[in-house]
Coordinates of N, CA and C in Angstrom, one line a residue:
Chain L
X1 N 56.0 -12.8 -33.8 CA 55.3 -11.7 -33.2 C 55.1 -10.6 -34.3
X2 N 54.0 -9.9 -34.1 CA 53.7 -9.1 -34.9 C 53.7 -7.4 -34.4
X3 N 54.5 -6.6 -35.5 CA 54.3 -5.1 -35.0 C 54.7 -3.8 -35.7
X4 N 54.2 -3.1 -34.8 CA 54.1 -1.7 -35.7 C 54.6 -0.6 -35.3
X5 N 55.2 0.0 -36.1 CA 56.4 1.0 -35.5 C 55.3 2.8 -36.9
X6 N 55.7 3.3 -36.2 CA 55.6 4.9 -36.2 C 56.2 5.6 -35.8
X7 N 57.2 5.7 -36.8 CA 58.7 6.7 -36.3 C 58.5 8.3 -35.9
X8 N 57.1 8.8 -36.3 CA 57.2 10.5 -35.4 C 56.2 10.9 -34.9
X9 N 56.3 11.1 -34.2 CA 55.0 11.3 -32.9 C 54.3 12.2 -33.5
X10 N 55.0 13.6 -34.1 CA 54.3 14.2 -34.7 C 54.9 14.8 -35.6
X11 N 53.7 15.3 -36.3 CA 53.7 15.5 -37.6 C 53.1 17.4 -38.0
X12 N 53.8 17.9 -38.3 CA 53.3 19.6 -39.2 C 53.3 19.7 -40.3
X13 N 52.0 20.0 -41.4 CA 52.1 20.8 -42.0 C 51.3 22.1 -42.4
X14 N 51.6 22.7 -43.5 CA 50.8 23.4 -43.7 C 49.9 23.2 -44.4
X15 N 48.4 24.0 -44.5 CA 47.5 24.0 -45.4 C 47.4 24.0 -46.5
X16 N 47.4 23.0 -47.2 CA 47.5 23.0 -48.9 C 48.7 22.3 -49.4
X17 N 49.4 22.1 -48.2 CA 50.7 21.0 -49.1 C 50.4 19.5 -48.4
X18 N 51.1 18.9 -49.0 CA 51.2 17.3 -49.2 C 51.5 16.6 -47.8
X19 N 50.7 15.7 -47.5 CA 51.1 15.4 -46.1 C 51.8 13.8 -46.1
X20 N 52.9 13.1 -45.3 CA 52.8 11.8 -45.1 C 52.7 11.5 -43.7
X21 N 52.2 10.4 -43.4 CA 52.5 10.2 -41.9 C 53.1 8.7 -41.8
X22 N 54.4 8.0 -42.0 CA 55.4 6.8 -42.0 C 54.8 5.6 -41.3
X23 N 54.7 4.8 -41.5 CA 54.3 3.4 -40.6 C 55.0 2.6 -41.6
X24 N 56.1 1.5 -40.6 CA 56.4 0.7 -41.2 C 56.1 -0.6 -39.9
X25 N 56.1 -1.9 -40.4 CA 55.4 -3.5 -40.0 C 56.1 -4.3 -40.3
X26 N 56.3 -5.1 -38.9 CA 57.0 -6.2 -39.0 C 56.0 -7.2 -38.8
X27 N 56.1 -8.8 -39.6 CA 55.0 -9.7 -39.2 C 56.2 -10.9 -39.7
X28 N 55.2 -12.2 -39.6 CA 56.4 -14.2 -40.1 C 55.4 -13.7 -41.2
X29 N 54.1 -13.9 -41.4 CA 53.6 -14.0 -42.7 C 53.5 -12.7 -43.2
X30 N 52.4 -12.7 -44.2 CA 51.6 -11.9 -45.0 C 50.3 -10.7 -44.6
X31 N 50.8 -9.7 -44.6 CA 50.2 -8.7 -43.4 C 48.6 -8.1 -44.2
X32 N 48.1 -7.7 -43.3 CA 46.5 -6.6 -43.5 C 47.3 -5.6 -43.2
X33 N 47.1 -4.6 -43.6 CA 47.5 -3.3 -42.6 C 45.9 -2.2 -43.1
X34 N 45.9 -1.3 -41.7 CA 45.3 -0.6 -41.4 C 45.7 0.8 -41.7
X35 N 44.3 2.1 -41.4 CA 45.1 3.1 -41.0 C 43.7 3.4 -40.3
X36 N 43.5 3.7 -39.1 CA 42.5 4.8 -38.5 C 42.8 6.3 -37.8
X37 N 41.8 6.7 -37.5 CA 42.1 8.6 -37.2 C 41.2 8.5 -35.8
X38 N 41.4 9.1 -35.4 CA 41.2 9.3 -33.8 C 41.1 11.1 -33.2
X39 N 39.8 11.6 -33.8 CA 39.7 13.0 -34.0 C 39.6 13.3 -31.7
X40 N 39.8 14.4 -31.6 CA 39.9 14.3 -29.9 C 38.8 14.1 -28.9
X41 N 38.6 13.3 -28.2 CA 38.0 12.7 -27.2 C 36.9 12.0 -28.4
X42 N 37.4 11.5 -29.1 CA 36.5 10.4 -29.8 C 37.0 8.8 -29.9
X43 N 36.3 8.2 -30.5 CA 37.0 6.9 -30.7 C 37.4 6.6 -32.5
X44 N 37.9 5.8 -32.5 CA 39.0 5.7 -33.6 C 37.7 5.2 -35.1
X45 N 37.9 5.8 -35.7 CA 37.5 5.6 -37.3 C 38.3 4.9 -38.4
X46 N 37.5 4.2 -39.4 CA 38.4 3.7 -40.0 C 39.2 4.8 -41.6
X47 N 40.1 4.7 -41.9 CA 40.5 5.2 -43.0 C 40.1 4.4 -44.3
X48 N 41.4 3.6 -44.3 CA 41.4 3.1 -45.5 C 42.4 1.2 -44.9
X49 N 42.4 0.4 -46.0 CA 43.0 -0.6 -45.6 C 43.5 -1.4 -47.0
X50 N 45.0 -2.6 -46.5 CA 46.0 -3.0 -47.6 C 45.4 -4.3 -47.4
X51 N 44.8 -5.3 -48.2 CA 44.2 -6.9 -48.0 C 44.9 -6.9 -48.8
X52 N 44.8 -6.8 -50.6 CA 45.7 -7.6 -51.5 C 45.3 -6.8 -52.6
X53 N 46.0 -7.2 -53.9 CA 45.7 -6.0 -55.0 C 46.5 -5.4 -55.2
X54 N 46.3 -4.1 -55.6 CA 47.1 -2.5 -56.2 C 47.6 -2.2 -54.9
X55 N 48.7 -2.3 -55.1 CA 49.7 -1.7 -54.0 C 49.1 -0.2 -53.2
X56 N 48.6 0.6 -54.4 CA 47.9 1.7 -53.3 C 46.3 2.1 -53.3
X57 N 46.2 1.8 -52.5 CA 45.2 2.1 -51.6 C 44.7 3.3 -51.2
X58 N 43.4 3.5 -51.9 CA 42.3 4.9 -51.8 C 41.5 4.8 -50.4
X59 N 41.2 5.6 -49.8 CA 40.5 5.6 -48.4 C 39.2 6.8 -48.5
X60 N 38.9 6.9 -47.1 CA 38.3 8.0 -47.0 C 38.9 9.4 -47.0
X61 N 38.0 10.4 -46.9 CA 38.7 12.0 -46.9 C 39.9 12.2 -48.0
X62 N 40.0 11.7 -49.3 CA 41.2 11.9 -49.7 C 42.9 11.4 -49.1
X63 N 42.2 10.1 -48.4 CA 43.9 9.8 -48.0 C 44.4 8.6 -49.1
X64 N 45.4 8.3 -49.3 CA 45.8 7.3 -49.9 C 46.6 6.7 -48.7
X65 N 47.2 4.9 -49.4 CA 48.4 4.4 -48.7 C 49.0 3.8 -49.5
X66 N 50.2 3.8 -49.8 CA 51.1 2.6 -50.6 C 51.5 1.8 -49.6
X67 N 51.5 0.4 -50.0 CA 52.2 -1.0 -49.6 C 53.4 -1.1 -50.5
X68 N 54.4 -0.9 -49.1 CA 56.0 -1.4 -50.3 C 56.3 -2.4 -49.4
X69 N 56.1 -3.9 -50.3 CA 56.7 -5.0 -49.3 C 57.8 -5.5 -49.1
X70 N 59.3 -4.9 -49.8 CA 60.0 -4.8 -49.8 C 60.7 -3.3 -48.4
X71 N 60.6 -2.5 -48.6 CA 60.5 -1.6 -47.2 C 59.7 -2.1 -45.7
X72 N 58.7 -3.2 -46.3 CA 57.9 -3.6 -45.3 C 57.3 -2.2 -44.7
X73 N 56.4 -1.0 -45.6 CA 55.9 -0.3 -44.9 C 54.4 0.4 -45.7
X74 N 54.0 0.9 -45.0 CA 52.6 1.5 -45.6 C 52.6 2.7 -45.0
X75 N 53.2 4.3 -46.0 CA 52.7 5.2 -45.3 C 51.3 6.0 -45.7
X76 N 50.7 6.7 -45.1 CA 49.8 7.1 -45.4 C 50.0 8.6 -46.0
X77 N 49.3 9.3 -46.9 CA 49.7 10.3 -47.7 C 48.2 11.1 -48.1
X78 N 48.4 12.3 -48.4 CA 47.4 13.2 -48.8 C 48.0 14.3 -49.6
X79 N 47.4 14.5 -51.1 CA 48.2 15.3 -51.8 C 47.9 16.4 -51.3
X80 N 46.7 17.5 -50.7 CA 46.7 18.6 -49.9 C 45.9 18.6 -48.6
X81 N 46.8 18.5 -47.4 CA 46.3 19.1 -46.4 C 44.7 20.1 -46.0
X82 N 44.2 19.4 -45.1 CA 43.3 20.4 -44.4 C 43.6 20.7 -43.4
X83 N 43.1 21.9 -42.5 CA 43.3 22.1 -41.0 C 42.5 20.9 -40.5
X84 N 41.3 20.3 -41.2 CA 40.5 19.4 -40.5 C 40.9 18.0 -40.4
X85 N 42.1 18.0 -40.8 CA 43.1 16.5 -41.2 C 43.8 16.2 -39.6
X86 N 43.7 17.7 -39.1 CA 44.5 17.2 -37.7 C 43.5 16.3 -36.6
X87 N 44.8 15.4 -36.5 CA 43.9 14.5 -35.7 C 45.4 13.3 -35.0
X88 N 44.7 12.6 -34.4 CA 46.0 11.2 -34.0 C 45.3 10.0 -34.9
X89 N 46.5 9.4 -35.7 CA 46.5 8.6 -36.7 C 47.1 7.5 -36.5
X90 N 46.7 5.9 -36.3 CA 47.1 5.4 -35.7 C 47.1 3.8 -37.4
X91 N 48.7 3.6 -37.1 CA 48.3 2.2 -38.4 C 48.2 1.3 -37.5
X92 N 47.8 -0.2 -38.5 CA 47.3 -1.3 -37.9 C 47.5 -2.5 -38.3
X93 N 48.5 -3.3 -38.2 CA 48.2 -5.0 -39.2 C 47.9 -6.0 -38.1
X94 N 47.8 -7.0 -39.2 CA 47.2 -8.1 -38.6 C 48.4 -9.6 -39.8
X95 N 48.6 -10.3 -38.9 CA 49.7 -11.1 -39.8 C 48.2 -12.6 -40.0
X96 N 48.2 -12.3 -41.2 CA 47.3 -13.0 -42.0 C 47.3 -14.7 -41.5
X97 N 49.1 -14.9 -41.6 CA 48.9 -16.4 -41.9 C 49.2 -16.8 -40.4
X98 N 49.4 -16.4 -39.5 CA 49.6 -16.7 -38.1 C 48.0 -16.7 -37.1
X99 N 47.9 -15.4 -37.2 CA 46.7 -15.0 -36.2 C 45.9 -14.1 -36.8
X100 N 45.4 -14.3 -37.9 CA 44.1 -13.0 -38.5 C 43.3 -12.5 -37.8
X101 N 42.7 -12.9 -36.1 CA 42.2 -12.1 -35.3 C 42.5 -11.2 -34.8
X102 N 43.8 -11.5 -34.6 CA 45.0 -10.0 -33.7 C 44.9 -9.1 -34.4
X103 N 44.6 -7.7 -33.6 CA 45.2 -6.4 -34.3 C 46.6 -6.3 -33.3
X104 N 47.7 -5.3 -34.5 CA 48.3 -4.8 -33.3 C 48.6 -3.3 -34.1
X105 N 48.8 -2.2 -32.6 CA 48.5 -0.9 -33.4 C 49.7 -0.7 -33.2
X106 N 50.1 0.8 -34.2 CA 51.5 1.9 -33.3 C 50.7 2.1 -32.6
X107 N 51.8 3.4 -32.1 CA 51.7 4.5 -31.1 C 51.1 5.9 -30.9
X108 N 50.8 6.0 -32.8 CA 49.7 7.1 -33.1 C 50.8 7.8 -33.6
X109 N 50.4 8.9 -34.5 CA 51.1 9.9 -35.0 C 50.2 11.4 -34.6
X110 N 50.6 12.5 -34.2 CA 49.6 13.4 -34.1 C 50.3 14.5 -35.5
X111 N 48.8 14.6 -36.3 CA 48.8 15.6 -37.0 C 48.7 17.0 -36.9
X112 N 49.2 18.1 -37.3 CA 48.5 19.4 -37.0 C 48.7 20.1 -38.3
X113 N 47.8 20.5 -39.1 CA 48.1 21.4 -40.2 C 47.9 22.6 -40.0
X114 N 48.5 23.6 -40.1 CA 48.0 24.8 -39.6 C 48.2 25.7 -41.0
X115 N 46.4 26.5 -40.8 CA 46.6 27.8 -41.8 C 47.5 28.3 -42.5
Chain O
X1 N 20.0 3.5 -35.8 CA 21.3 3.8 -36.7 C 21.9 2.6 -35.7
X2 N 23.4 1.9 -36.6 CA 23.8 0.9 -36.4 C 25.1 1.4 -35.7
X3 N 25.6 0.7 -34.7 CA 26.8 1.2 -34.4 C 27.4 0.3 -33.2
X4 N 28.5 0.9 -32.0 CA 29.0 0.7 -30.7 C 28.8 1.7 -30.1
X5 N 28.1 1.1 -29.0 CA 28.0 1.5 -27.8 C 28.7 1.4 -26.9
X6 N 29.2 2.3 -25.7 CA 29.7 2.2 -24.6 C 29.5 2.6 -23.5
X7 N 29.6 2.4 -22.4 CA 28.8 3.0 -21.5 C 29.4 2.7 -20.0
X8 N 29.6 3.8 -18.7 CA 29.2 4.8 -19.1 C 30.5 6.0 -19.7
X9 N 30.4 6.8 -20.2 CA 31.3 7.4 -20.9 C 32.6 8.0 -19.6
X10 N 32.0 8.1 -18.7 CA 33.0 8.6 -17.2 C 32.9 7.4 -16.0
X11 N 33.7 6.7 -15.6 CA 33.9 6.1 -14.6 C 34.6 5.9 -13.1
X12 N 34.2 6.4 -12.5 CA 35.4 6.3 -11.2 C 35.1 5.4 -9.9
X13 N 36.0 4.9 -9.4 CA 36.1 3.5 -8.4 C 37.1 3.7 -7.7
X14 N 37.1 3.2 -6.4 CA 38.4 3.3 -5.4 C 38.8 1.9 -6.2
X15 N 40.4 2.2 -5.6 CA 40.9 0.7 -5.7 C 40.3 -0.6 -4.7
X16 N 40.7 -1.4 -5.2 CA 40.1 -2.7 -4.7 C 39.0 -2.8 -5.3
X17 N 37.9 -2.3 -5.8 CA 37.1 -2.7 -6.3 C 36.9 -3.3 -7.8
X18 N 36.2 -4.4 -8.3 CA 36.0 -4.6 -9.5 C 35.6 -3.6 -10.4
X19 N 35.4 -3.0 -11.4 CA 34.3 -2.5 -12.2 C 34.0 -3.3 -13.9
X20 N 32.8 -3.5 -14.2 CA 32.8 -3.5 -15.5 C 32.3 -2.6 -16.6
X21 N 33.1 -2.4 -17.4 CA 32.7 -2.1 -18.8 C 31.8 -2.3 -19.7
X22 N 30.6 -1.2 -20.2 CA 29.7 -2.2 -21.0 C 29.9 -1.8 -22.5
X23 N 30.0 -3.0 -23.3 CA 29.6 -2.7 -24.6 C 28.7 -3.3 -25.9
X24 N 28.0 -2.4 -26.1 CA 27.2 -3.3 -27.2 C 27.1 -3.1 -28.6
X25 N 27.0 -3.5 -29.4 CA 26.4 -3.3 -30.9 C 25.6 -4.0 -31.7
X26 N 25.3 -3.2 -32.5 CA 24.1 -4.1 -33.3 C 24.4 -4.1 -34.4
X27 N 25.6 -4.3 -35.1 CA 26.1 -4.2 -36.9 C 26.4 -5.7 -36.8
X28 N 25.4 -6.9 -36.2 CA 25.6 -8.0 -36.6 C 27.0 -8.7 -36.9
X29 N 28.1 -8.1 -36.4 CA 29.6 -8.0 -36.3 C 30.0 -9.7 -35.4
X30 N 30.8 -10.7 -36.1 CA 31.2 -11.4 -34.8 C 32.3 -11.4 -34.4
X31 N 33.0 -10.5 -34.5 CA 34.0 -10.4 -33.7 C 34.1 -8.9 -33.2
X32 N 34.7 -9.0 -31.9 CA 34.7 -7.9 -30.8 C 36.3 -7.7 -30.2
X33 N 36.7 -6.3 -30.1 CA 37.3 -6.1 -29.3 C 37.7 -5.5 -27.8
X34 N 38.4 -5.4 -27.1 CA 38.6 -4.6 -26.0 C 40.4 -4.3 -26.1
X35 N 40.8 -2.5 -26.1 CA 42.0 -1.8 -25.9 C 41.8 -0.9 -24.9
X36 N 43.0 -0.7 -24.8 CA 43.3 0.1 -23.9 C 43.9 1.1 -24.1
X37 N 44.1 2.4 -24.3 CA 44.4 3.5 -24.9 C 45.3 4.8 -23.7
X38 N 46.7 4.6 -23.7 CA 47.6 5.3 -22.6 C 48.1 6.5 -23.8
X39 N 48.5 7.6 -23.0 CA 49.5 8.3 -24.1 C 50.6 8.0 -24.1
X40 N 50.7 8.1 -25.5 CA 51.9 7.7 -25.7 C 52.5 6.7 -25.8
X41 N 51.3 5.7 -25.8 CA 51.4 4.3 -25.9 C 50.6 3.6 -26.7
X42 N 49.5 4.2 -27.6 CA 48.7 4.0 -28.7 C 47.4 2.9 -28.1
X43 N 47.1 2.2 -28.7 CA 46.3 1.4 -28.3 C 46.6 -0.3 -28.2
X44 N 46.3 -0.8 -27.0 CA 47.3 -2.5 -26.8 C 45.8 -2.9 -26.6
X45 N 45.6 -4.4 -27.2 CA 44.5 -5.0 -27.3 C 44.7 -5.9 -25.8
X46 N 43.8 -5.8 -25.0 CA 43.2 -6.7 -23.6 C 42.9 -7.6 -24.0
X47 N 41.4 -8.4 -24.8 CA 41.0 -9.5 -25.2 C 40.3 -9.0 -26.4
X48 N 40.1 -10.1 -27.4 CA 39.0 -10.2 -28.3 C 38.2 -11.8 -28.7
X49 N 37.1 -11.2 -29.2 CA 36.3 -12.4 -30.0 C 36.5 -13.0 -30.9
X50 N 36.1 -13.5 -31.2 CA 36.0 -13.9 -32.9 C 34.7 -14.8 -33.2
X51 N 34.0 -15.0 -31.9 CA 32.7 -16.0 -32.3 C 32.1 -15.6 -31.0
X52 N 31.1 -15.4 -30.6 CA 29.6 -15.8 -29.4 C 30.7 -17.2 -28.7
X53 N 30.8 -17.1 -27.5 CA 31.3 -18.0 -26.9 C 32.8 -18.5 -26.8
X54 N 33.7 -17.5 -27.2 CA 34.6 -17.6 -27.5 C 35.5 -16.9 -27.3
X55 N 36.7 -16.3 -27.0 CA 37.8 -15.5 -26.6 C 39.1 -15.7 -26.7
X56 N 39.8 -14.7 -27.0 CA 41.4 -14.8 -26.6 C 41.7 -13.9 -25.8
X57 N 42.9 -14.3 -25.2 CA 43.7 -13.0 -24.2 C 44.5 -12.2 -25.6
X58 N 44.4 -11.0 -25.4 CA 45.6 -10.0 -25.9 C 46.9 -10.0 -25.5
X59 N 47.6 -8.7 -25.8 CA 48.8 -8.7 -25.2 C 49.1 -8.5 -24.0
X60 N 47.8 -7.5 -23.2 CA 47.9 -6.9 -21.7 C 46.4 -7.7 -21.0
X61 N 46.1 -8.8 -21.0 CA 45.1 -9.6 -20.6 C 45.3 -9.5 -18.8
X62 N 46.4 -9.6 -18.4 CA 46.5 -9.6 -17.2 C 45.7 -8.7 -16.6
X63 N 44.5 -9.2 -15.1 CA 43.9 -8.2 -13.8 C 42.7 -7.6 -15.0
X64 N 42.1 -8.2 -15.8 CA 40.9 -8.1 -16.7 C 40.4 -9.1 -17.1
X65 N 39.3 -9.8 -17.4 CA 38.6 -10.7 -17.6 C 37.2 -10.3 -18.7
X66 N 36.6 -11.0 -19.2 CA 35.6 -11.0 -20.3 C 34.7 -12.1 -20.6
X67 N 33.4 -12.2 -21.0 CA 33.0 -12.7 -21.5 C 31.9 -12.6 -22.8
X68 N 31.2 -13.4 -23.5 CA 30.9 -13.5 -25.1 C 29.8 -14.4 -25.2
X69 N 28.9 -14.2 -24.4 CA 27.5 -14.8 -24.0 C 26.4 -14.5 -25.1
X70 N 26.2 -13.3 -25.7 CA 25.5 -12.9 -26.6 C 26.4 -12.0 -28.2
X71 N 25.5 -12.7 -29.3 CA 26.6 -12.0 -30.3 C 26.9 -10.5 -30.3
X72 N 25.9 -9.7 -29.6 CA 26.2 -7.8 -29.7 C 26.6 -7.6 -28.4
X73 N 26.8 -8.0 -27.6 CA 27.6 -8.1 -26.3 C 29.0 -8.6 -25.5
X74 N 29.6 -7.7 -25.2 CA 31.1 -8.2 -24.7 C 31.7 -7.3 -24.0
X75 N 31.2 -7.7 -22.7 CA 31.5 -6.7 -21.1 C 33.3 -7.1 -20.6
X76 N 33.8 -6.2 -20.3 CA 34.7 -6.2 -19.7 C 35.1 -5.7 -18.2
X77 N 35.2 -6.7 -17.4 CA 35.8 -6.4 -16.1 C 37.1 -6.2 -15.5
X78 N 37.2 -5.0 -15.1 CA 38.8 -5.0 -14.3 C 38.6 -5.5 -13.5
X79 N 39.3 -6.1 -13.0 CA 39.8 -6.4 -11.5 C 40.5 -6.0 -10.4
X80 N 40.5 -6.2 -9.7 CA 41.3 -5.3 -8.7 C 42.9 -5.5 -8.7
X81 N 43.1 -6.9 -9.6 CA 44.4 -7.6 -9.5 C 45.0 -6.1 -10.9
X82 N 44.6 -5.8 -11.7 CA 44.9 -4.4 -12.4 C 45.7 -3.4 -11.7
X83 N 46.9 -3.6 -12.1 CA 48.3 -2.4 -11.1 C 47.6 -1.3 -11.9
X84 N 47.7 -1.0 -12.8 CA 46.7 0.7 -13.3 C 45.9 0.6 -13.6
X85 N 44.9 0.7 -13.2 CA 43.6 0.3 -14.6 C 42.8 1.7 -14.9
X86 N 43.7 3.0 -14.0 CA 42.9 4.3 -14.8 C 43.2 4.2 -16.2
X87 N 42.5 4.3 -17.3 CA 42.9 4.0 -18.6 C 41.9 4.8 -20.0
X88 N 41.9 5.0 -20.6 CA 40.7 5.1 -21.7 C 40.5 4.0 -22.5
X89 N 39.5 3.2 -22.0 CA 38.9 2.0 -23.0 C 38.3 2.0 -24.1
X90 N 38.8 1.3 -25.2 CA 37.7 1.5 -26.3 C 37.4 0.0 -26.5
X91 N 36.2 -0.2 -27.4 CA 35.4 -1.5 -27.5 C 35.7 -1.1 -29.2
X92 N 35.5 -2.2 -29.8 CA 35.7 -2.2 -31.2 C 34.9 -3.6 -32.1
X93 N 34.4 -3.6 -33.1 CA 33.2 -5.0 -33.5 C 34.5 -4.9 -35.1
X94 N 34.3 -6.1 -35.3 CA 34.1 -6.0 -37.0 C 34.0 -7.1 -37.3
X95 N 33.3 -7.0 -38.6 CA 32.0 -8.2 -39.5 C 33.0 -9.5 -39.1
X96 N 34.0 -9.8 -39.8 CA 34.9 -11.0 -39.3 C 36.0 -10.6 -38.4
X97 N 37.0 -11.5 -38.7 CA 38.6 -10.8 -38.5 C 39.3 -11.0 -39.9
X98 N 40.3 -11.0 -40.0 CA 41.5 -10.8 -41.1 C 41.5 -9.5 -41.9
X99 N 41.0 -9.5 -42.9 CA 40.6 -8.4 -43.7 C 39.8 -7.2 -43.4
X100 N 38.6 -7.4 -42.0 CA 37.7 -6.9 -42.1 C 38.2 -5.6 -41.0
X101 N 37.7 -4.3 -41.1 CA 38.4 -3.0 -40.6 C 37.4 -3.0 -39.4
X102 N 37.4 -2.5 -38.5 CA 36.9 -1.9 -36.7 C 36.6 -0.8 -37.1
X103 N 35.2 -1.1 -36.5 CA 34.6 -0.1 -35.7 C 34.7 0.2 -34.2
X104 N 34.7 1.5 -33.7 CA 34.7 1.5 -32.6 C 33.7 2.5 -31.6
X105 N 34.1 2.0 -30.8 CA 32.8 3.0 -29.6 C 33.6 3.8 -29.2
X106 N 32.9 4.7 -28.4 CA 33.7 6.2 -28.3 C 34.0 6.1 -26.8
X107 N 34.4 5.0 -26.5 CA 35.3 4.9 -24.8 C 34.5 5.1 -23.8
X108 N 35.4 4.7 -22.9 CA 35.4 4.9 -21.6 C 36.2 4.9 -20.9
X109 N 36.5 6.2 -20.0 CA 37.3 6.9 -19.2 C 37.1 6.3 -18.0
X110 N 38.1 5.4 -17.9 CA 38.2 5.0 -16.2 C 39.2 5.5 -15.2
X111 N 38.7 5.7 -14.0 CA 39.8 6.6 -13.4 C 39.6 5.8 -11.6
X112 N 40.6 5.4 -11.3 CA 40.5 4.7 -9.9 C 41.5 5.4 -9.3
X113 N 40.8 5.3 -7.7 CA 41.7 6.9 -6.8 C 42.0 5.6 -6.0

């Protein structure tokens, strides 16, 4: 079975400093992982995503993600914060060698950067 | 402009009744999905595609049903057998599966009294 854990519901920072938001994934094989944003009463957008390669991963809006496959996790990071970053952030894999169709999500992280 | 559709963005039904879900796209996408979106509970996949004529159950498949008759189409029905089915639904397409990232439609708010 495949899954995804998001250890803090939420997340503060301030404007101009460094943000992470933690996702770590359990899978039998070799994982995809996701990251989408979910700005309010909208539907989910994509970020950025881990297939294979350079362990980190460039996205949209200035987010990055490292793959540590030894931590088994991918957090997602921004070296400075916007107020417009806040949003519910949700990761995503998919266990490659079992079932490549499946998504399975966390639980979302909610962002708030404040002024 | 290329995207997902969903429709209609507000829905309400007594219990007992069926309702379906519509969704469409046109990014030539073959694979489709349907979640379900609680707080606090992120989003759990119902069913998806992977081909025109084709389907899997998800994790919460139960008291929902679907079908994959045309490639930019994939309706979803609750059923009345659904213990909650007030929910926020999203539909989601992408080009394949494994690698390939979701798009999604901007929901639908179901709400049964």
């Amino acid at each position: 079975a495949q899954s995804v854990a998001q250890p803090e519901d939420q997340v503060n920072v301030a404007e101009g400093n460094p943000l992470t938001v933690k996702c770590t994934y359990s899978v039998s094989g070799n994982p995809y992982l996701f990251w989408y944003v979910q700005y309010p009463n909208r539907g989910l957008q994509f970020l950025l995503k881990y297939i294979t390669g350079d362990n980190l991963v460039k996205g949209s809006y200035g987010f990055e993600a490292e793959f540590n496959k030894s931590q088994t996790s991918f957090h997602l990071k921004k070296p400075s914060a916007l107020v417009s970053d806040s949003a519910l952030y949700f990761c995503a894999v998919r266990d490659i060698d079992t079932n490549a169709g499946k998504s399975t999500f966390g639980d979302g992280t909610t962002l708030t950067v404040k002024p | 402009d290329g995207g997902i559709t969903q429709s209609p963005k507000y829905l309400f039904r007594k219990e007992g009744q069926n309702v379906t879900l519509s969704c469409e796209q046109n990014l030539n996408h073959d694979a489709m999905y349907w979640y379900r979106q609680d707080p606090g509970q992120g989003l759990r996949l119902i069913y998806y595609s992977q081909i025109v004529n084709d389907f899997q159950k998800g994790d919460i498949a139960e008291g929902y049903s679907v079908s994959r008759e045309k490639k930019e189409s994939f309706p979803l029905t609750v059923t009345s057998a659904q213990k909650n089915p007030t929910a926020f639904y999203l539909c989601a397409s992408s080009l394949r599966t494994g690698g390939d990232e979701q798009y999604f439609g901007p929901g639908t708010r179901l709400t049964v009294t």
